[in-house]
Short mmCIF file of C-alpha atoms in Angstrom, two decimals:
data_model
loop_
_atom_site.label_atom_id
_atom_site.label_comp_id
_atom_site.label_asym_id
_atom_site.label_seq_id
_atom_site.Cartn_x
_atom_site.Cartn_y
_atom_site.Cartn_z
CA MET A 1 0.00 0.00 0.00
CA ALA A 2 1.60 3.23 -1.17
CA SER A 3 -0.79 5.59 0.59
CA PHE A 4 -2.88 5.64 3.75
CA ARG A 5 -4.84 8.16 5.76
CA LEU A 6 -3.44 9.50 9.02
CA ALA A 7 -5.66 11.18 11.61
CA LEU A 8 -4.55 13.40 14.49
CA ILE A 9 -7.00 13.79 17.36
CA GLN A 10 -6.68 17.34 18.67
CA LEU A 11 -8.66 16.62 21.82
CA GLN A 12 -9.89 19.18 24.30
CA VAL A 13 -8.16 17.67 27.31
CA SER A 14 -9.93 18.23 30.61
CA SER A 15 -8.95 17.35 34.14
CA ILE A 16 -11.46 14.46 34.17
CA LYS A 17 -9.61 11.47 32.82
CA SER A 18 -12.70 9.33 32.21
CA ASP A 19 -14.26 12.12 30.18
CA ASN A 20 -11.09 12.45 28.10
CA LEU A 21 -11.12 8.74 27.36
CA ILE A 22 -14.77 8.65 26.35
CA ARG A 23 -14.37 11.58 23.96
CA ALA A 24 -11.07 10.23 22.62
CA CYS A 25 -12.74 6.93 21.81
CA GLY A 26 -15.55 8.71 20.00
CA LEU A 27 -13.11 10.72 17.92
CA VAL A 28 -10.99 7.68 17.07
CA ARG A 29 -14.13 5.89 15.89
CA GLU A 30 -15.04 8.93 13.81
CA ALA A 31 -11.53 8.99 12.31
CA ALA A 32 -11.76 5.31 11.41
CA LYS A 33 -15.14 5.94 9.80
CA GLN A 34 -13.46 8.61 7.66
CA GLY A 35 -10.90 6.08 6.48
CA ALA A 36 -8.02 6.78 8.85
CA LYS A 37 -5.66 3.82 9.14
CA VAL A 38 -3.28 5.30 11.70
CA VAL A 39 -4.47 7.60 14.48
CA SER A 40 -2.47 9.59 16.98
CA LEU A 41 -3.80 10.95 20.23
CA PRO A 42 -2.41 14.09 21.84
CA ILE A 43 -0.12 14.54 24.77
CA HIS A 44 -1.67 15.19 28.20
CA LEU A 45 -4.55 12.85 27.57
CA PHE A 46 -4.21 10.97 30.81
CA ASP A 47 -2.18 13.30 32.96
CA ILE A 48 -3.00 16.92 33.44
CA ASP A 49 -0.42 19.60 34.13
CA VAL A 50 0.43 20.39 37.67
CA PRO A 51 1.09 24.13 37.84
CA GLY A 52 4.80 24.75 38.11
CA LYS A 53 5.62 21.17 37.20
CA ILE A 54 4.79 20.39 33.62
CA THR A 55 4.74 16.68 33.04
CA PHE A 56 5.08 15.35 29.55
CA GLN A 57 4.07 11.87 30.46
CA GLU A 58 1.86 9.88 28.22
CA SER A 59 0.81 9.73 24.65
CA LYS A 60 -0.33 7.02 22.34
CA ILE A 61 -0.28 6.04 18.74
CA LEU A 62 -2.43 3.25 17.52
CA SER A 63 -3.53 1.40 14.43
CA PRO A 64 -7.26 1.26 14.82
CA GLY A 65 -8.54 -2.29 14.98
CA ASP A 66 -12.08 -3.36 15.56
CA ASN A 67 -12.50 -2.23 19.10
CA PHE A 68 -11.10 1.16 19.93
CA SER A 69 -12.46 1.20 23.43
CA THR A 70 -9.72 -1.18 24.43
CA PHE A 71 -6.85 0.78 22.92
CA ASN A 72 -5.49 1.51 26.33
CA THR A 73 -4.52 -2.08 26.96
CA ARG A 74 -4.11 -3.70 23.55
CA GLY A 75 -0.77 -5.04 22.47
CA SER A 76 -0.92 -2.96 19.30
CA VAL A 77 -0.80 0.24 21.29
CA VAL A 78 2.54 1.78 22.02
CA GLN A 79 2.99 3.62 25.22
CA HIS A 80 5.63 6.27 25.10
CA ARG A 81 6.65 7.68 28.41
CA ILE A 82 9.23 9.88 29.98
CA ALA A 83 8.99 8.58 33.47
CA ASP A 84 10.36 11.51 35.40
CA GLY A 85 8.71 14.18 33.28
CA SER A 86 12.02 15.92 32.68
CA LEU A 87 12.56 17.95 29.52
CA ILE A 88 15.12 15.62 28.03
CA SER A 89 15.04 14.02 24.65
CA CYS A 90 13.87 10.48 25.09
CA ALA A 91 14.96 7.08 23.91
CA PHE A 92 13.99 5.80 20.52
CA SER A 93 10.65 4.17 19.87
CA VAL A 94 9.88 2.92 16.39
CA VAL A 95 6.46 1.47 15.66
CA THR A 96 5.94 -0.63 12.58
CA THR A 97 2.34 -0.37 11.47
CA ALA A 98 0.84 -2.19 8.52
CA TYR A 99 1.49 0.92 6.47
CA CYS A 100 4.82 2.40 7.40
CA ARG A 101 7.47 2.76 10.06
CA VAL A 102 6.71 5.50 12.55
CA GLY A 103 9.22 7.20 14.82
CA LEU A 104 7.81 8.66 18.02
CA GLY A 105 8.84 11.66 20.02
CA ILE A 106 7.13 13.75 22.67
CA CYS A 107 6.85 17.49 22.48
CA TYR A 108 10.28 18.89 23.36
CA ASP A 109 11.93 15.94 21.59
CA ILE A 110 11.27 17.72 18.32
CA ARG A 111 13.99 20.23 19.20
CA PHE A 112 16.60 17.49 19.00
CA ALA A 113 17.54 16.94 15.37
CA GLU A 114 19.48 13.80 16.24
CA LEU A 115 16.38 11.85 17.23
CA ALA A 116 14.80 12.45 13.83
CA GLN A 117 18.06 11.71 12.03
CA ILE A 118 18.33 8.33 13.71
CA TYR A 119 14.70 7.54 12.96
CA ALA A 120 15.40 8.31 9.30
CA GLN A 121 18.41 6.00 9.37
CA ARG A 122 16.08 3.34 10.74
CA ASP A 123 13.82 3.71 7.72
CA CYS A 124 10.99 5.60 9.36
CA GLN A 125 8.73 7.30 6.85
CA LEU A 126 6.65 9.18 9.38
CA LEU A 127 7.54 10.88 12.64
CA VAL A 128 4.78 11.66 15.13
CA TYR A 129 5.31 14.12 17.95
CA PRO A 130 2.39 14.43 20.36
CA GLY A 131 3.20 17.72 22.01
CA ALA A 132 2.00 20.93 23.55
CA PHE A 133 4.01 24.04 22.78
CA ASN A 134 3.03 27.17 24.65
CA MET A 135 1.93 30.62 23.50
CA THR A 136 5.55 31.80 23.14
CA THR A 137 7.26 28.80 21.56
CA GLY A 138 4.16 27.85 19.58
CA PRO A 139 4.07 30.78 17.16
CA ALA A 140 7.88 30.97 17.05
CA HIS A 141 8.89 27.34 16.61
CA TRP A 142 6.09 24.75 16.37
CA GLU A 143 5.69 24.77 12.59
CA LEU A 144 9.32 25.61 11.81
CA LEU A 145 10.63 22.61 13.75
CA GLN A 146 8.37 20.10 12.08
CA ARG A 147 8.96 21.51 8.59
CA GLY A 148 12.70 21.39 9.24
CA ARG A 149 12.63 17.79 10.48
CA ALA A 150 10.53 16.78 7.48
CA LEU A 151 12.72 18.45 4.88
CA ASP A 152 16.07 17.47 6.41
CA ASN A 153 15.08 13.84 6.70
CA GLN A 154 12.70 13.65 3.74
CA LEU A 155 9.85 12.06 5.63
CA TYR A 156 6.38 12.96 6.87
CA VAL A 157 6.10 14.69 10.23
CA ALA A 158 2.96 15.05 12.32
CA THR A 159 2.44 16.93 15.56
CA VAL A 160 -0.59 16.35 17.81
CA SER A 161 -1.49 19.02 20.33
CA PRO A 162 -4.39 19.17 22.74
CA ALA A 163 -6.97 21.78 21.76
CA ARG A 164 -6.33 25.18 23.33
CA ASP A 165 -7.91 25.92 26.68
CA ASP A 166 -7.30 29.54 27.61
CA LYS A 167 -8.29 28.84 31.22
CA ALA A 168 -5.79 26.02 31.74
CA SER A 169 -2.66 26.51 33.82
CA TYR A 170 -0.66 25.60 30.71
CA VAL A 171 -2.20 27.01 27.53
CA ALA A 172 -1.36 24.78 24.56
CA TRP A 173 -0.75 26.32 21.15
CA GLY A 174 -2.92 23.77 19.33
CA HIS A 175 -2.38 23.68 15.55
CA SER A 176 -1.76 19.95 15.13
CA THR A 177 -0.07 19.64 11.76
CA VAL A 178 1.04 17.23 9.05
CA VAL A 179 4.09 18.16 6.94
CA SER A 180 5.27 16.46 3.75
CA PRO A 181 8.84 15.29 3.01
CA TRP A 182 9.15 18.41 0.83
CA GLY A 183 8.60 20.55 3.95
CA GLU A 184 5.14 21.77 3.01
CA VAL A 185 2.22 21.90 5.43
CA LEU A 186 -0.41 19.42 4.20
CA ALA A 187 -3.00 19.88 6.94
CA LYS A 188 -3.19 22.04 10.03
CA ALA A 189 -5.76 22.45 12.78
CA GLY A 190 -6.81 25.67 14.38
CA THR A 191 -6.98 25.83 18.16
CA GLU A 192 -10.30 24.03 18.78
CA GLU A 193 -11.05 20.31 19.25
CA THR A 194 -10.90 18.67 15.84
CA ILE A 195 -9.49 15.81 13.79
CA VAL A 196 -6.73 16.54 11.27
CA TYR A 197 -6.59 14.19 8.29
CA SER A 198 -3.82 13.79 5.76
CA ASP A 199 -2.89 11.15 3.24
CA ILE A 200 0.60 9.77 3.78
CA ASP A 201 1.87 8.91 0.31
CA LEU A 202 4.95 6.71 0.38
CA LYS A 203 5.32 6.92 -3.39
CA LYS A 204 5.59 10.69 -3.15
CA LEU A 205 8.16 10.28 -0.41
CA ALA A 206 10.25 8.05 -2.67
CA GLU A 207 9.97 10.57 -5.52
CA ILE A 208 11.19 13.43 -3.35
CA ARG A 209 14.15 11.35 -2.23
CA GLN A 210 15.01 10.77 -5.87
CA GLN A 211 14.61 14.44 -6.81
CA ILE A 212 16.99 15.63 -4.11
CA PRO A 213 19.09 12.59 -3.25
CA ILE A 214 20.75 13.92 -0.11
CA TYR A 215 20.89 10.49 1.49
CA ASN A 216 23.16 9.11 -1.20
CA GLN A 217 25.26 12.25 -1.05
CA LYS A 218 25.94 12.35 2.67
CA ARG A 219 29.67 12.25 3.30
CA SER A 220 29.94 9.31 5.64
CA ASP A 221 33.72 9.68 5.38
CA LEU A 222 33.44 13.11 7.01
CA TYR A 223 30.64 12.82 9.57
CA ALA A 224 28.03 10.52 11.03
CA VAL A 225 25.05 10.62 13.32
CA GLU A 226 25.20 7.58 15.51
CA ALA A 227 22.86 6.00 18.00
CA LYS A 228 24.75 4.65 20.97
CA LYS A 229 22.02 2.33 22.21
CA PRO A 230 19.54 0.28 20.21
CA MET B 1 32.77 42.85 21.55
CA ALA B 2 29.30 41.43 21.97
CA SER B 3 27.90 42.75 18.71
CA PHE B 4 29.09 43.52 15.20
CA ARG B 5 27.60 44.35 11.85
CA LEU B 6 27.52 41.74 9.10
CA ALA B 7 27.04 42.67 5.45
CA LEU B 8 26.01 40.36 2.61
CA ILE B 9 26.80 41.54 -0.90
CA GLN B 10 23.99 40.38 -3.18
CA LEU B 11 25.93 41.17 -6.35
CA GLN B 12 24.53 41.14 -9.86
CA VAL B 13 26.99 38.61 -11.22
CA SER B 14 27.80 39.00 -14.90
CA SER B 15 29.92 36.91 -17.22
CA ILE B 16 32.67 39.52 -17.14
CA LYS B 17 34.90 38.62 -14.23
CA SER B 18 36.78 41.93 -14.08
CA ASP B 19 33.49 43.81 -13.95
CA ASN B 20 32.26 41.60 -11.12
CA LEU B 21 35.42 42.27 -9.15
CA ILE B 22 35.28 46.02 -9.61
CA ARG B 23 31.66 46.22 -8.49
CA ALA B 24 32.25 43.79 -5.63
CA CYS B 25 35.09 45.97 -4.36
CA GLY B 26 32.89 49.04 -4.53
CA LEU B 27 30.13 47.34 -2.56
CA VAL B 28 32.53 45.99 0.06
CA ARG B 29 33.88 49.53 0.55
CA GLU B 30 30.32 50.79 0.87
CA ALA B 31 29.54 48.09 3.44
CA ALA B 32 32.62 48.99 5.46
CA LYS B 33 31.59 52.66 5.34
CA GLN B 34 28.24 51.60 6.82
CA GLY B 35 30.04 49.92 9.70
CA ALA B 36 30.17 46.32 8.51
CA LYS B 37 32.91 44.34 10.20
CA VAL B 38 32.42 41.06 8.38
CA VAL B 39 31.39 40.90 4.74
CA SER B 40 30.40 37.94 2.64
CA LEU B 41 30.40 37.85 -1.13
CA PRO B 42 28.05 35.62 -3.12
CA ILE B 43 28.63 32.40 -4.93
CA HIS B 44 29.41 32.57 -8.68
CA LEU B 45 31.47 35.70 -8.34
CA PHE B 46 34.43 34.40 -10.27
CA ASP B 47 32.98 31.50 -12.19
CA ILE B 48 29.86 31.72 -14.24
CA ASP B 49 27.54 28.81 -14.83
CA VAL B 50 28.14 26.65 -17.81
CA PRO B 51 24.73 25.56 -19.14
CA GLY B 52 24.10 21.96 -18.23
CA LYS B 53 27.03 21.91 -15.86
CA ILE B 54 26.43 24.08 -12.88
CA THR B 55 29.63 24.68 -11.01
CA PHE B 56 29.48 25.77 -7.42
CA GLN B 57 33.09 26.71 -7.28
CA GLU B 58 34.18 29.77 -5.46
CA SER B 59 33.01 32.05 -2.78
CA LYS B 60 34.72 34.19 -0.25
CA ILE B 61 34.25 35.56 3.18
CA LEU B 62 36.47 38.30 4.44
CA SER B 63 37.05 40.58 7.33
CA PRO B 64 37.48 43.91 5.63
CA GLY B 65 40.90 45.37 6.29
CA ASP B 66 42.37 48.50 4.78
CA ASN B 67 42.65 47.43 1.22
CA PHE B 68 39.75 45.47 -0.21
CA SER B 69 41.15 45.45 -3.71
CA THR B 70 43.57 42.75 -2.65
CA PHE B 71 41.08 40.49 -0.95
CA ASN B 72 41.63 37.82 -3.50
CA THR B 73 45.14 37.05 -2.34
CA ARG B 74 45.32 38.20 1.28
CA GLY B 75 46.01 35.69 3.99
CA SER B 76 42.96 36.84 5.90
CA VAL B 77 40.74 35.71 3.10
CA VAL B 78 39.39 32.19 3.12
CA GLN B 79 38.88 30.44 -0.12
CA HIS B 80 36.24 27.79 -0.02
CA ARG B 81 36.11 25.51 -2.97
CA ILE B 82 34.55 22.29 -4.13
CA ALA B 83 37.09 21.33 -6.70
CA ASP B 84 35.03 19.12 -8.94
CA GLY B 85 31.86 21.15 -8.73
CA SER B 86 29.87 18.15 -7.59
CA LEU B 87 26.81 18.61 -5.44
CA ILE B 88 28.25 16.99 -2.37
CA SER B 89 28.50 18.48 1.06
CA CYS B 90 31.97 19.80 1.51
CA ALA B 91 34.65 19.59 4.15
CA PHE B 92 34.63 21.83 7.14
CA SER B 93 36.02 25.35 7.07
CA VAL B 94 35.88 27.45 10.18
CA VAL B 95 37.06 31.04 10.06
CA THR B 96 37.88 32.87 13.25
CA THR B 97 37.33 36.57 12.75
CA ALA B 98 37.99 39.23 15.37
CA TYR B 99 34.31 39.02 16.24
CA CYS B 100 33.17 35.44 16.16
CA ARG B 101 33.74 32.01 14.75
CA VAL B 102 32.17 31.49 11.35
CA GLY B 103 31.36 28.16 9.74
CA LEU B 104 31.27 28.14 5.94
CA GLY B 105 29.20 26.14 3.53
CA ILE B 106 28.31 26.54 -0.12
CA CYS B 107 24.78 26.46 -1.40
CA TYR B 108 23.68 22.81 -1.38
CA ASP B 109 25.69 22.25 1.82
CA ILE B 110 22.85 23.86 3.73
CA ARG B 111 20.76 20.75 3.07
CA PHE B 112 23.12 18.68 5.22
CA ALA B 113 22.24 19.19 8.86
CA GLU B 114 25.39 17.42 9.99
CA LEU B 115 27.68 20.15 8.68
CA ALA B 116 25.91 22.78 10.78
CA GLN B 117 25.79 20.49 13.81
CA ILE B 118 29.54 20.00 13.70
CA TYR B 119 30.12 23.72 13.27
CA ALA B 120 28.01 24.30 16.36
CA GLN B 121 30.06 21.74 18.29
CA ARG B 122 33.13 23.70 17.19
CA ASP B 123 31.75 26.84 18.79
CA CYS B 124 30.71 28.66 15.64
CA GLN B 125 28.28 31.48 16.34
CA LEU B 126 27.57 32.30 12.71
CA LEU B 127 27.19 30.10 9.63
CA VAL B 128 27.50 31.67 6.19
CA TYR B 129 26.25 29.89 3.08
CA PRO B 130 26.98 31.69 -0.18
CA GLY B 131 24.53 29.98 -2.47
CA ALA B 132 22.17 30.20 -5.40
CA PHE B 133 18.94 28.28 -5.10
CA ASN B 134 16.78 28.18 -8.20
CA MET B 135 13.20 29.24 -8.88
CA THR B 136 11.83 25.89 -7.62
CA THR B 137 13.96 25.19 -4.56
CA GLY B 138 14.21 28.89 -3.69
CA PRO B 139 10.59 29.51 -2.72
CA ALA B 140 10.23 26.00 -1.26
CA HIS B 141 13.39 25.62 0.82
CA TRP B 142 15.80 28.57 0.90
CA GLU B 143 14.38 30.32 3.97
CA LEU B 144 13.18 27.14 5.70
CA LEU B 145 16.61 25.55 5.61
CA GLN B 146 18.41 28.53 7.09
CA ARG B 147 15.77 29.08 9.78
CA GLY B 148 15.99 25.40 10.67
CA ARG B 149 19.79 25.42 10.88
CA ALA B 150 19.68 28.56 13.03
CA LEU B 151 17.07 27.27 15.48
CA ASP B 152 18.43 23.73 15.77
CA ASN B 153 21.94 24.94 16.47
CA GLN B 154 21.09 28.23 18.17
CA LEU B 155 23.38 30.35 16.06
CA TYR B 156 23.14 33.04 13.38
CA VAL B 157 22.81 31.89 9.78
CA ALA B 158 23.39 34.01 6.69
CA THR B 159 22.86 33.11 3.04
CA VAL B 160 24.36 35.15 0.21
CA SER B 161 22.87 34.81 -3.25
CA PRO B 162 23.75 36.61 -6.46
CA ALA B 163 21.05 39.07 -7.54
CA ARG B 164 18.47 37.55 -9.86
CA ASP B 165 19.12 37.71 -13.59
CA ASP B 166 16.10 36.42 -15.48
CA LYS B 167 18.14 36.10 -18.65
CA ALA B 168 20.84 33.90 -17.14
CA SER B 169 21.03 30.18 -17.92
CA TYR B 170 20.65 29.57 -14.18
CA VAL B 171 18.22 32.00 -12.56
CA ALA B 172 19.12 32.54 -8.91
CA TRP B 173 16.38 33.03 -6.32
CA GLY B 174 18.14 35.98 -4.66
CA HIS B 175 16.78 36.86 -1.20
CA SER B 176 20.05 36.83 0.74
CA THR B 177 19.01 36.51 4.37
CA VAL B 178 20.20 36.73 7.97
CA VAL B 179 18.44 34.57 10.58
CA SER B 180 18.78 34.81 14.37
CA PRO B 181 19.46 31.90 16.76
CA TRP B 182 15.72 32.06 17.60
CA GLY B 183 14.95 31.20 13.96
CA GLU B 184 13.58 34.62 13.03
CA VAL B 185 14.48 36.44 9.82
CA LEU B 186 16.42 39.58 10.77
CA ALA B 187 17.09 40.95 7.30
CA LYS B 188 16.27 39.78 3.81
CA ALA B 189 17.03 41.13 0.35
CA GLY B 190 14.68 41.19 -2.58
CA THR B 191 15.96 39.95 -5.92
CA GLU B 192 17.99 42.97 -7.03
CA GLU B 193 21.65 43.90 -6.38
CA THR B 194 21.87 45.17 -2.82
CA ILE B 195 23.69 44.93 0.48
CA VAL B 196 21.96 43.21 3.40
CA TYR B 197 23.02 44.39 6.85
CA SER B 198 22.34 42.80 10.19
CA ASP B 199 23.81 43.13 13.65
CA ILE B 200 25.16 39.86 14.99
CA ASP B 201 24.61 40.04 18.73
CA LEU B 202 26.55 37.39 20.62
CA LYS B 203 24.95 38.39 23.91
CA LYS B 204 21.52 37.66 22.45
CA LEU B 205 22.83 34.32 21.21
CA ALA B 206 23.97 33.45 24.73
CA GLU B 207 20.59 34.47 26.16
CA ILE B 208 18.70 32.22 23.73
CA ARG B 209 20.94 29.31 24.64
CA GLN B 210 20.07 29.88 28.28
CA GLN B 211 16.34 30.20 27.60
CA ILE B 212 16.17 26.87 25.76
CA PRO B 213 19.23 24.94 26.92
CA ILE B 214 19.11 22.13 24.38
CA TYR B 215 22.88 21.82 24.31
CA ASN B 216 23.06 20.83 27.96
CA GLN B 217 20.14 18.48 27.47
CA LYS B 218 21.40 16.48 24.53
CA ARG B 219 21.59 12.81 25.41
CA SER B 220 25.21 12.04 24.59
CA ASP B 221 24.64 8.60 26.09
CA LEU B 222 22.06 7.87 23.37
CA TYR B 223 23.39 9.57 20.23
CA ALA B 224 26.16 11.72 18.83
CA VAL B 225 27.03 13.67 15.70
CA GLU B 226 30.66 13.07 15.00
CA ALA B 227 33.15 14.50 12.56
CA LYS B 228 35.44 11.83 11.21
CA LYS B 229 38.17 14.16 9.97
CA PRO B 230 39.45 17.38 11.52
#
């Protein structure tokens, strides 16, 4: 399959976990109905910010099966966690779906070019960063970082933010986005709760890599980006 | 000195080398008169495109001294060459001026994140890419690449294009640009012959690195970007 539909659930995350889960399930079902084959949920779905101590703790990516209500415990669901909540780029998590290889990062991870470079070396075609930039870093860096990662590594990049809640202790920028391997924005949410859809076209990805063949032209005799742990 | 003025000479490059040199000298003198302490000349100043065989051959960066007419042979001038004209990222050239450390790349080099990452490791505060993107890659990637390099490595990035000549066999995009370590465009030319000025503020660079301390937070236990030759 050369192309599949990705959906990003830009959920309005509340402090009531059970409510979040019920609405997330409804939106995942809706995304599946619209033909989405891979769905990503936002950061902060299960754990709400504690003022003064932002925790980037949990996010999920899943390939929707028959029963989305069980996505929290199914083996097909990848849990991606930074246990201590510190703002440090995390270890590598690659998910192989039926459609492509997906590299995962959380939020601040997107600032670390190395993570994306290593995912590209590991044949990822899509990077997904559930994240919540704020009202300063959002307008300045949110889109720039994902377009840069996409273009430099010639792969698709998606970011999944919670919807904006101006009354929250941490106000998320919103604007969940999908960027092509050419660095162009394919789909972008506003600030409200919504689902972002975009077709991930692996044939187009291959064409772009042929047009500008930077991977064949990297000077491995001069430099290398190396992962030190598997 | 925490701040100095950079000038980029967006020269209208003709096929007459002596004419290029005379006008370049005039513009460098003008830049110095306006307080520029570091000046960069564009790509293609000395060698004009051969149709069908684009050569990215020569560019210069110089710290203007007393006598600009001799910049072609002075020891303070760095010559940066890809001998065979191939579109391959080049070896590393760091210039230490009186004001900061400058990493040099030519044109297509800007597509290779590793070059900029290694320059940042080597304490460069400014990267200069004389280059000439075309009318396809220019609008799509010219600004995005330099903003990405600047933000990822938290340093200043400047690109220096020839002015646009719609009758040339290779039509350059123009738009020589200076980008801050925050990823914001500080100054940007149009398409015509002009000088772009921007203040390079090393104090501001240090502040940005404190605000978002990605360098201290890189996980050297998990990954590394390494130069294989000095």
